[in-house]
């Protein structure tokens, strides 16, 4: 392995500096405040004028680099940008970063190293430093002490130790202790699509290293100092999830597969008859004609358009699965048109590559070619016109029976640059999702797309939500679902979910009940199960579990105004919907280990039961006062508390000083929402309510309403202010204030006028009707 030698020349460039160290060339450049790119060309080639990345937003590359100051010292060069410094040692060239605390961060030990095509970066692991990220990985949420690999892999029924799985997100976040007993956070994004690896002190405890089998030696440093700062910067670079259609936040029912159409209709009727909310039904591979993508089985689904229309009247939408493989079958339209338009991948000698998937031998579209993406998108357009509301992209690692995936030497166009599957493999799923998302934008420009994908690369959040693949109906997978969703959120993807109840096998009634409870907090709330398993609907596990499912489905729909607001906040800040406790309490080391409880948005702390037989739950509550959501019992943190958690209780706590919007208990998201409750919990703080039409892009031009609440309340006094931005006219007609932990009836003035109040002594709750346009309520 070779590494950088002594500095021989340096030259300032916009936003940074370029260095020569022996034969190698190194470029350090700021893209924005607190975002630095480090790029090495071992052979000294000049850097291209326009860097290429599938993960980075084109807008981030186009932004003018900020101006930096350069100090030349005897031993070091220092690049300064605001509170951030990149310190470059001259001999040998090694660098580190410094933030406000002055603690060296991500300091090179050996720095960038290379040998033939293989490249890596070696950094020092600071004392007590901890690592998180890499998206969907098995095992603990924390990555310290383990090594991981990235090579998108279909591992059906995976073990909770398996690696790699379906997704590659080569981004990590470090919590680094500072000299003054605080914690400073930073992130590293290794934008390399080849087979890659990360080692967080697993094989060499004093080092953190990452590398790949080929490709560019380039990484980004994303500055903190807080975890929220790192995530804001990472998602500035790689993009955020635009607002999903509101219906996508409702409940989804899936199985492999619901067919024929009569079964789908009966399923929907059953949900409605039982009063169980439902927004989406997923159609798995049996809807197709012989698994030929973008076809319908003429007997099972003779009139899909009518089916879609009829279900829409019930408030239910259809999402259809789509795999990348196109059946080798002369006469089948996609086969013939795909060949005619030359969109399939080939061997180096020009022969078509074919691999076996569900339909038998298949050709594979080259999603790294814009022409192939457009071609695929045409059929997406047809399905949209049939009334399909969203697309479920599966098998896109890509998965090929027998060999796992396609051979390394298969050729891809890679946007005209040309290359092999070694480079294209890890972005294949991302680009399939992108093809579908772009097609939705093209063919249904007024609607927000809904795309879900199994395989992914960094930046996937710009195109799709994800699920965690073929999990297993056991308790370890329930816990794993939570750590995976948390980790995906820490890796830029806020919209994820697991197959509720487990895909392989059959959950016990108890496991299904606990999974529905976690599911109700999951950004994507979908039950799914494999072919041939027993029924896995909310009523399939007996009356007790059905009642529990109804309680949490209903609760989910009541939470929608809050949850939707969390998505709007993600779009502004890059913060995920599900958050580890340390995201907001990083200075409390007790929170760094916690991976069995989480924050749902900024205000709710959820401690799901993840063990069989447990009817109590131990929870660590960080500093501040917390209210039990169900009983209003109040706790002073920091504290370890033991709470009752019978099978029908998901322990949830509300931070004091919260304004929590709760909607009505509806059966689906198309039901008009004229009622809203504003739950206030004494303390100093506030909350946000974001509203818009829930389906169009009008919010981008101001047609939203964001109400920011400021709260100052105790058990006897209250001041609640509302500040409104945006032009959207909310359909809300009734707004009820619910003041928790209130001592007794109080006189309330809404914008100066005395309001009627009602007080419930046993629950210590005070209710008052507010005008939907109120500006200030006070005692
Ligand atoms: C894959 C998917 C699974 C789907 C099945 C059949 O295993 O991960 O969700 O049900 O294929 O399409």
Coordinates of N, CA and C and ligand atoms in Angstrom, one line a residue, residues 154 156 166 255-256 284-285 321 323 358 392 394-395 454 467 469-470 499 503 526 528-530, ligand 1:
X154 N -29.3 -9.6 -1.8 CA -30.6 -10.2 -1.5 C -30.4 -11.4 -0.5
X156 N -32.6 -13.2 1.8 CA -33.9 -13.5 2.3 C -33.8 -14.3 3.6
X166 N -29.2 -5.4 1.8 CA -29.7 -4.8 0.5 C -29.2 -3.4 0.1
X255 N -49.2 -8.7 1.3 CA -48.8 -10.0 1.4 C -48.4 -10.5 0.0
X256 N -47.6 -11.6 0.0 CA -47.2 -12.2 -1.3 C -48.1 -13.4 -1.4
X284 N -48.4 -7.9 -4.8 CA -47.1 -8.6 -5.1 C -47.2 -9.4 -6.4
X285 N -46.1 -10.1 -6.7 CA -45.8 -10.6 -8.1 C -47.0 -11.3 -8.8
X321 N -45.9 -4.1 -7.2 CA -44.5 -4.5 -7.2 C -43.9 -4.4 -8.6
X323 N -40.2 -5.5 -10.6 CA -38.8 -6.0 -10.5 C -38.1 -5.5 -11.7
X358 N -37.8 -14.4 -11.1 CA -39.2 -15.0 -11.0 C -39.7 -15.5 -12.4
X392 N -43.5 -0.4 -6.0 CA -42.7 -1.1 -5.0 C -41.5 -1.8 -5.8
X394 N -38.5 -4.0 -6.3 CA -37.9 -5.1 -5.5 C -36.8 -5.8 -6.4
X395 N -36.1 -6.6 -5.8 CA -35.1 -7.5 -6.4 C -34.0 -6.7 -7.2
X454 N -36.1 -1.7 -2.3 CA -35.3 -2.6 -1.3 C -33.8 -2.3 -1.4
X467 N -37.9 -0.4 2.7 CA -38.2 -1.3 3.7 C -37.0 -2.3 3.9
X469 N -36.4 -5.4 3.9 CA -36.3 -6.6 3.2 C -36.9 -7.8 3.9
X470 N -36.4 -9.0 3.6 CA -37.1 -10.2 4.0 C -36.6 -10.6 5.4
X499 N -41.2 -5.2 7.4 CA -42.4 -6.1 7.2 C -43.0 -6.4 8.6
X503 N -41.5 -11.3 7.6 CA -41.8 -11.8 6.3 C -41.8 -13.3 6.3
X526 N -46.4 -0.9 7.3 CA -46.8 -1.9 6.4 C -46.7 -3.3 7.0
X528 N -46.4 -7.2 5.9 CA -46.2 -7.9 4.7 C -45.7 -9.3 5.2
X529 N -46.0 -10.3 4.3 CA -45.5 -11.7 4.7 C -45.3 -12.5 3.4
X530 N -44.6 -13.6 3.6 CA -44.2 -14.4 2.4 C -45.3 -15.2 1.8
Ligands
LIG1 C1 -38.8 -10.6 -2.3 C2 -39.3 -9.3 -1.6 C3 -40.6 -9.7 -0.9 C4 -41.6 -10.1 -1.9 C5 -41.1 -11.3 -2.7 C6 -42.0 -11.7 -3.9 O1 -38.5 -11.6 -1.5 O2 -38.4 -8.9 -0.7 O3 -41.1 -8.5 -0.2 O4 -42.8 -10.4 -1.3 O5 -39.8 -11.0 -3.3 O6 -42.2 -10.6 -4.8

